[in-house]
Short mmCIF file of C-alpha atoms in Angstrom, two decimals:
data_model
loop_
_atom_site.label_atom_id
_atom_site.label_comp_id
_atom_site.label_asym_id
_atom_site.label_seq_id
_atom_site.Cartn_x
_atom_site.Cartn_y
_atom_site.Cartn_z
CA VAL N 1 -13.88 15.06 -18.45
CA ILE N 2 -11.13 12.46 -18.53
CA ARG N 3 -8.95 12.68 -15.49
CA LEU N 4 -5.43 11.44 -15.19
CA GLY N 5 -4.95 8.15 -13.41
CA MET N 6 -4.79 8.16 -9.65
CA ILE N 7 -1.70 7.24 -7.63
CA VAL N 8 -2.46 5.37 -4.42
CA SER N 9 0.23 4.49 -1.88
CA VAL N 10 -0.38 1.64 0.54
CA HIS N 11 1.87 2.03 3.53
CA SER N 12 2.45 0.80 7.07
CA TYR N 13 4.84 1.75 9.82
CA ARG N 14 5.95 -1.81 10.50
CA GLY N 15 6.28 -4.95 8.42
CA GLY N 16 3.80 -7.80 8.70
CA THR N 17 0.67 -5.65 8.60
CA GLY N 18 -0.59 -7.32 5.41
CA LYS N 19 0.29 -4.32 3.27
CA SER N 20 1.34 -6.26 0.17
CA ASN N 21 -1.68 -8.54 0.39
CA VAL N 22 -4.03 -5.58 0.68
CA THR N 23 -2.31 -3.85 -2.25
CA ALA N 24 -2.47 -6.89 -4.54
CA ASN N 25 -6.07 -7.68 -3.66
CA LEU N 26 -7.11 -4.06 -4.01
CA ALA N 27 -5.52 -3.97 -7.46
CA VAL N 28 -7.49 -7.06 -8.49
CA CYS N 29 -10.78 -5.61 -7.19
CA LEU N 30 -10.18 -2.43 -9.20
CA ALA N 31 -9.20 -4.33 -12.35
CA LYS N 32 -12.23 -6.60 -12.03
CA SER N 33 -14.44 -3.56 -12.45
CA GLY N 34 -12.90 -2.83 -15.85
CA LYS N 35 -10.12 -0.50 -14.74
CA ARG N 36 -6.55 -0.37 -15.97
CA VAL N 37 -4.35 -0.83 -12.93
CA ALA N 38 -0.66 -1.21 -12.15
CA VAL N 39 1.13 -2.16 -8.95
CA VAL N 40 4.66 -0.89 -8.33
CA ASP N 41 6.65 -2.82 -5.76
CA CYS N 42 8.49 0.03 -4.04
CA ASP N 43 9.44 -2.21 -1.14
CA ILE N 44 12.80 -2.47 -2.86
CA GLN N 45 14.66 -3.66 0.22
CA SER N 46 12.33 -6.62 0.71
CA PRO N 47 10.26 -7.18 -2.43
CA GLY N 48 7.52 -9.78 -2.46
CA VAL N 49 4.32 -8.70 -4.17
CA HIS N 50 5.39 -10.49 -7.37
CA ILE N 51 4.96 -13.80 -5.55
CA LEU N 52 1.26 -13.07 -5.03
CA PHE N 53 0.93 -12.64 -8.79
CA GLN N 54 2.79 -15.92 -9.44
CA LEU N 55 5.65 -14.10 -11.14
CA ASN N 56 8.76 -16.06 -10.24
CA ASP N 57 12.22 -14.55 -10.00
CA ASP N 58 13.45 -16.31 -13.16
CA SER N 59 10.77 -14.73 -15.33
CA ILE N 60 11.62 -11.18 -14.20
CA GLN N 61 13.93 -9.79 -16.85
CA ARG N 62 13.46 -6.11 -16.02
CA SER N 63 12.54 -4.59 -12.67
CA LEU N 64 12.04 -1.25 -10.96
CA ASN N 65 15.73 -1.42 -10.02
CA ASP N 66 16.69 -1.32 -13.70
CA PHE N 67 14.66 1.85 -14.15
CA LEU N 68 16.13 3.49 -11.05
CA TYR N 69 19.65 2.74 -12.27
CA GLY N 70 18.95 4.03 -15.77
CA ARG N 71 19.00 0.66 -17.49
CA CYS N 72 15.49 0.80 -18.96
CA ALA N 73 12.32 2.85 -19.25
CA ILE N 74 9.91 2.15 -16.42
CA GLU N 75 7.22 0.76 -18.73
CA ASP N 76 9.72 -1.84 -19.93
CA ALA N 77 9.63 -3.30 -16.42
CA ALA N 78 5.83 -3.66 -16.48
CA TYR N 79 4.48 -7.21 -16.65
CA ASP N 80 0.93 -7.87 -17.76
CA VAL N 81 -0.48 -10.16 -15.06
CA THR N 82 -4.13 -9.79 -16.05
CA ASP N 83 -4.60 -13.43 -17.01
CA THR N 84 -2.94 -14.71 -13.83
CA ALA N 85 -4.74 -12.36 -11.51
CA LEU N 86 -8.23 -12.27 -12.98
CA ALA N 87 -10.21 -15.44 -13.49
CA GLU N 88 -11.76 -15.61 -16.97
CA ASP N 89 -15.30 -15.42 -15.64
CA ARG N 90 -14.53 -12.32 -13.59
CA LYS N 91 -12.86 -10.34 -16.35
CA ILE N 92 -14.60 -7.30 -17.76
CA ALA N 93 -13.72 -5.69 -21.08
CA GLY N 94 -11.03 -3.10 -20.53
CA SER N 95 -9.58 -4.77 -17.43
CA LYS N 96 -5.83 -4.67 -17.32
CA LEU N 97 -3.44 -5.38 -14.48
CA PHE N 98 0.30 -4.72 -14.62
CA LEU N 99 3.02 -5.35 -12.10
CA ILE N 100 6.31 -3.50 -11.89
CA PRO N 101 8.34 -5.79 -9.61
CA SER N 102 11.46 -5.02 -7.67
CA SER N 103 14.43 -7.27 -8.06
CA SER N 104 15.04 -10.08 -5.58
CA LYS N 105 18.54 -10.68 -6.90
CA THR N 106 21.18 -10.49 -4.19
CA GLY N 107 23.35 -8.09 -6.17
CA ASP N 108 20.47 -5.67 -6.74
CA LEU N 109 19.38 -5.78 -3.10
CA GLY N 110 22.98 -5.16 -2.03
CA ARG N 111 23.31 -2.17 -4.33
CA ILE N 112 20.09 -0.62 -3.04
CA LEU N 113 21.22 -1.03 0.54
CA LYS N 114 24.67 0.37 -0.24
CA ASP N 115 23.91 3.19 -2.68
CA GLY N 116 20.20 3.89 -2.26
CA TYR N 117 18.53 5.51 -5.26
CA GLU N 118 17.45 8.89 -6.53
CA VAL N 119 13.96 9.25 -5.08
CA THR N 120 12.98 12.04 -7.43
CA LEU N 121 13.14 9.56 -10.32
CA LEU N 122 9.99 8.00 -8.93
CA ASN N 123 7.96 11.09 -9.73
CA ASP N 124 8.73 10.97 -13.45
CA GLY N 125 8.46 7.18 -13.41
CA PHE N 126 4.98 7.18 -11.89
CA ARG N 127 3.69 9.86 -14.25
CA ARG N 128 5.16 8.02 -17.22
CA LEU N 129 3.47 4.78 -16.19
CA LEU N 130 0.11 6.53 -15.91
CA SER N 131 0.56 7.92 -19.36
CA GLN N 132 2.21 5.03 -21.22
CA LEU N 133 -0.02 2.29 -19.81
CA LYS N 134 -3.10 4.57 -19.81
CA LEU N 135 -3.79 3.68 -16.22
CA ASP N 136 -6.79 4.46 -14.10
CA PHE N 137 -4.95 3.51 -10.92
CA LEU N 138 -1.31 3.13 -9.98
CA LEU N 139 -0.89 1.37 -6.64
CA ILE N 140 2.38 1.66 -4.75
CA ASP N 141 3.40 -1.01 -2.29
CA THR N 142 5.81 1.00 -0.12
CA HIS N 143 8.67 -0.02 2.13
CA PRO N 144 7.50 0.09 5.78
CA GLY N 145 8.71 2.83 8.09
CA VAL N 146 9.44 6.52 7.69
CA ASN N 147 12.50 6.54 5.45
CA GLU N 148 13.10 9.21 2.84
CA GLU N 149 12.08 7.09 -0.17
CA THR N 150 8.81 6.07 1.39
CA LEU N 151 7.85 9.56 2.52
CA MET N 152 8.48 10.82 -1.00
CA SER N 153 6.20 8.09 -2.41
CA LEU N 154 3.47 9.27 -0.07
CA VAL N 155 3.94 12.88 -1.17
CA LEU N 156 3.63 11.89 -4.84
CA SER N 157 0.34 10.07 -4.26
CA ASP N 158 -3.22 11.28 -4.73
CA GLN N 159 -4.40 9.02 -1.93
CA VAL N 160 -2.45 7.43 0.91
CA ILE N 161 -3.73 4.34 2.68
CA LEU N 162 -2.07 3.56 6.02
CA ILE N 163 -2.45 0.06 7.40
CA LEU N 164 -2.14 -0.72 11.07
CA ARG N 165 -2.92 -3.57 13.38
CA PRO N 166 -4.50 -3.25 16.80
CA ASP N 167 -1.03 -3.24 18.30
CA SER N 168 0.74 -0.80 20.55
CA GLN N 169 3.82 -0.38 18.33
CA ASP N 170 1.72 0.11 15.19
CA PHE N 171 -0.42 2.61 17.03
CA GLN N 172 2.52 4.80 18.00
CA GLY N 173 4.33 4.36 14.70
CA ILE N 174 1.32 5.45 12.67
CA TYR N 175 1.04 8.58 14.80
CA VAL N 176 4.59 9.58 13.84
CA THR N 177 4.05 8.61 10.19
CA LEU N 178 0.83 10.60 9.96
CA GLU N 179 2.32 13.71 11.51
CA LEU N 180 5.40 13.66 9.29
CA ALA N 181 3.34 12.94 6.17
CA LYS N 182 1.03 15.86 6.93
CA ARG N 183 4.01 18.17 7.30
CA LEU N 184 5.08 17.10 3.82
CA GLY N 185 1.69 17.98 2.39
CA VAL N 186 -0.07 14.61 2.40
CA VAL N 187 -3.80 15.31 2.62
CA ASP N 188 -6.44 13.17 4.32
CA PRO N 189 -4.84 9.72 4.38
CA TRP N 190 -7.16 6.76 4.93
CA LEU N 191 -6.61 4.32 7.75
CA VAL N 192 -7.18 0.59 7.40
CA VAL N 193 -7.09 -1.65 10.45
CA ASN N 194 -6.02 -5.17 9.61
CA LYS N 195 -5.69 -8.42 11.57
CA ILE N 196 -8.40 -7.64 14.10
CA PRO N 197 -8.62 -10.65 16.43
CA PRO N 198 -11.92 -12.53 16.72
CA GLY N 199 -14.13 -11.13 19.47
CA MET N 200 -12.60 -7.67 19.53
CA ASP N 201 -15.09 -4.81 19.73
CA ARG N 202 -14.71 -3.47 16.18
CA ALA N 203 -16.91 -0.42 16.64
CA GLY N 204 -15.05 0.55 19.81
CA LEU N 205 -11.69 0.05 18.14
CA LYS N 206 -12.69 2.15 15.13
CA GLN N 207 -13.90 4.95 17.38
CA LYS N 208 -10.73 4.82 19.46
CA ILE N 209 -8.49 5.06 16.40
CA GLU N 210 -10.47 7.82 14.70
CA MET N 211 -10.42 9.88 17.89
CA ALA N 212 -6.69 9.36 18.37
CA TYR N 213 -5.69 10.33 14.82
CA HIS N 214 -8.58 12.49 13.63
CA GLN N 215 -8.60 10.47 10.40
CA HIS N 216 -11.19 8.18 8.86
CA VAL N 217 -10.89 4.44 9.24
CA VAL N 218 -12.16 3.19 5.89
CA ALA N 219 -11.89 -0.56 6.49
CA MET N 220 -11.72 -2.96 9.42
CA MET N 221 -10.27 -6.28 8.36
CA PRO N 222 -10.38 -9.45 10.42
CA LEU N 223 -7.41 -11.57 11.38
CA ASN N 224 -7.57 -13.79 8.35
CA PHE N 225 -6.69 -17.44 8.92
CA GLU N 226 -7.58 -18.36 5.32
CA ILE N 227 -5.06 -15.90 3.93
CA VAL N 228 -2.40 -17.48 6.13
CA ARG N 229 -3.35 -20.88 4.79
CA LEU N 230 -3.18 -19.55 1.24
CA ALA N 231 0.48 -18.74 2.01
CA SER N 232 0.93 -16.16 -0.78
CA ASN N 233 -0.16 -18.79 -3.27
CA GLY N 234 -2.56 -16.63 -5.24
CA ILE N 235 -4.92 -13.72 -4.92
CA PHE N 236 -7.26 -14.04 -1.96
CA VAL N 237 -10.27 -12.11 -3.29
CA GLN N 238 -10.43 -14.44 -6.29
CA ARG N 239 -10.73 -17.52 -4.12
CA PHE N 240 -12.85 -16.22 -1.25
CA ALA N 241 -15.34 -13.89 -2.89
CA ASP N 242 -17.66 -13.56 0.11
CA HIS N 243 -15.05 -13.46 2.87
CA PRO N 244 -15.20 -10.41 5.20
CA PHE N 245 -11.65 -9.49 4.15
CA THR N 246 -12.71 -9.48 0.48
CA LEU N 247 -15.76 -7.34 1.23
CA GLU N 248 -13.60 -4.75 3.02
CA VAL N 249 -11.06 -4.63 0.17
CA GLN N 250 -13.92 -4.24 -2.30
CA HIS N 251 -15.25 -1.37 -0.18
CA ILE N 252 -11.89 0.44 -0.45
CA ALA N 253 -11.87 -0.19 -4.23
CA ASP N 254 -15.37 1.30 -4.51
CA MET N 255 -14.30 4.36 -2.52
CA LEU N 256 -11.28 4.89 -4.76
CA SER N 257 -13.36 4.52 -7.92
CA SER N 258 -15.91 6.95 -6.62
CA ASN N 259 -13.20 9.46 -5.64
CA LYS N 260 -11.65 9.25 -9.08
CA GLN N 261 -14.94 10.07 -10.76
CA GLU N 262 -15.58 13.13 -8.59
CA MET C 1 -1.93 -39.46 16.95
CA LEU C 2 0.90 -37.08 17.79
CA GLN C 3 -0.46 -34.61 15.24
CA LEU C 4 -3.91 -34.83 16.83
CA LEU C 5 -2.41 -34.24 20.26
CA ILE C 6 -0.47 -31.18 19.05
CA GLU C 7 -3.55 -29.77 17.33
CA SER C 8 -5.63 -30.32 20.43
CA MET C 9 -2.99 -28.59 22.63
CA CYS C 10 -2.72 -25.68 20.21
CA GLY C 11 -6.51 -25.40 20.21
CA GLU C 12 -6.53 -25.21 24.01
CA VAL C 13 -3.83 -22.55 24.09
CA ARG C 14 -5.58 -20.45 21.43
CA SER C 15 -8.92 -20.76 23.16
CA ALA C 16 -7.37 -19.83 26.52
CA THR C 17 -5.66 -16.77 24.99
CA ILE C 18 -8.83 -15.49 23.37
CA ASP C 19 -10.94 -16.22 26.44
CA SER C 20 -8.60 -14.39 28.79
CA PHE C 21 -8.41 -11.35 26.53
CA ASP C 22 -10.91 -8.64 27.30
CA PRO C 23 -11.83 -7.36 23.86
CA LYS C 24 -13.56 -4.25 25.16
CA GLU C 25 -10.43 -2.87 26.72
CA PHE C 26 -8.08 -0.87 24.52
CA GLU C 27 -5.65 0.34 27.15
CA PHE C 28 -2.87 -1.38 25.27
CA LEU C 29 -3.40 1.16 22.51
CA GLU C 30 -2.82 4.14 24.76
CA MET C 31 0.04 6.39 23.68
CA ASP C 32 1.99 9.22 25.21
CA GLU C 33 0.95 11.92 22.74
CA GLN C 34 3.20 14.54 24.32
CA GLN C 35 6.27 12.38 23.98
CA LEU C 36 5.40 11.34 20.41
CA SER C 37 4.69 14.92 19.46
CA ALA C 38 8.11 15.95 20.78
CA GLU C 39 9.65 13.13 18.74
CA VAL C 40 7.87 14.32 15.58
CA THR C 41 9.05 17.90 16.18
CA ARG C 42 12.62 16.69 16.66
CA ILE C 43 12.50 14.78 13.35
CA ALA C 44 10.74 17.62 11.52
CA GLU C 45 13.36 20.13 12.61
CA SER C 46 16.28 17.98 11.48
CA ASP C 47 18.28 19.02 8.42
CA ALA C 48 17.43 15.77 6.64
CA PHE C 49 13.70 16.35 7.00
CA GLN C 50 13.95 19.99 5.97
CA ARG C 51 15.77 18.91 2.83
CA LEU C 52 13.10 16.30 2.17
CA GLN C 53 10.42 18.93 2.64
CA SER C 54 12.06 21.24 0.09
CA GLU C 55 12.45 18.37 -2.36
CA ALA C 56 8.83 17.33 -1.82
CA ASN C 57 7.67 20.86 -2.63
CA ARG C 58 9.84 20.92 -5.74
CA GLN C 59 8.48 17.56 -6.88
CA MET C 60 4.90 18.68 -6.36
CA VAL C 61 5.48 21.71 -8.58
CA HIS C 62 7.13 19.45 -11.17
CA ARG C 63 4.20 17.03 -10.98
CA ARG C 64 1.64 19.77 -11.48
CA SER C 65 3.47 20.94 -14.57
CA ILE C 66 3.46 17.40 -16.01
CA ASP C 67 -0.23 16.97 -15.18
CA ALA C 68 -1.08 20.24 -16.87
CA GLU C 69 0.21 18.87 -20.18
CA GLU C 70 -0.81 15.26 -19.74
CA PRO C 71 -4.66 15.32 -19.72
CA CYS C 72 -4.72 16.58 -23.31
CA LYS C 73 -2.37 13.85 -24.40
CA GLN C 74 -4.25 11.12 -22.55
CA ASP C 75 -7.57 12.37 -23.85
CA GLN C 76 -6.18 12.16 -27.38
CA ASP C 77 -4.78 8.66 -26.74
CA ARG C 78 -8.20 7.40 -25.68
CA LYS C 79 -9.88 8.97 -28.66
CA ASP C 80 -7.32 7.26 -30.92
CA GLU C 81 -8.24 3.90 -29.41
#
């Protein structure tokens, strides 16, 4: 049985959780295993995932904004970043990685802030991408918080991944996000804890979070000094194959692949 | 020399911060569930959220109808390849 591609939203309540980095690295891990993957940068108010894929602003002719304002089909804003993201020796036949960036142009950002956009367009856009690009996975890098656009992205997803740090504000914000998402019909979101400081009792932290939210924590990622040093200059999992962060991202990728096959 | 001095000072500060932090204590993650729950209820009962809920339901129905047609098409696409 061939199933339709899976939509996965990666979300956090606050900015700075490492959401875009996790999304980009997760996409690479999935593509490395021979999957066809696309990342949509739905953080339209503050786009950035294109930088991780070395796609500079000048080379972006079409973006998600153009689709949302009726200027192009969504697949016309898809950039094939397979060669940039996957090292030759790690590529498997069938691997494909696309990026649908959001515009960083001042005019486009201003228009989004002023007029917003029709969130229901995303539904058709996502389904069209799955179909036109024959995707196995569509990853959505959401805008942080609990705004209308983001909540709708979560609703339209087959799997929601919520990222939080061991931080009081994140802890409370995720509670609100989870409760609202559940009321909208989001089922069994996964929790990922990122930026865990050295020395922190990981098992205790995991237990604490799972008890508080009654949701599974699927990955516990360390505070990653190497990713800070990398400074968005490339894809982390490609450069640090055995790093604990990479192993955790790979674990999430394996879980997603296994869920898709079920 | 100045760089070395700054790095050494930063190292001391970082080490002091980590050493003084009791990693086994998670009190800083405590939350007032009652207050947060009230906040969630307030948001969920707002007109804006109710509208979003209706739209979400409508979109889910729409999505299911697209999915019902799409597997056949995608299956065919893959066979064509």
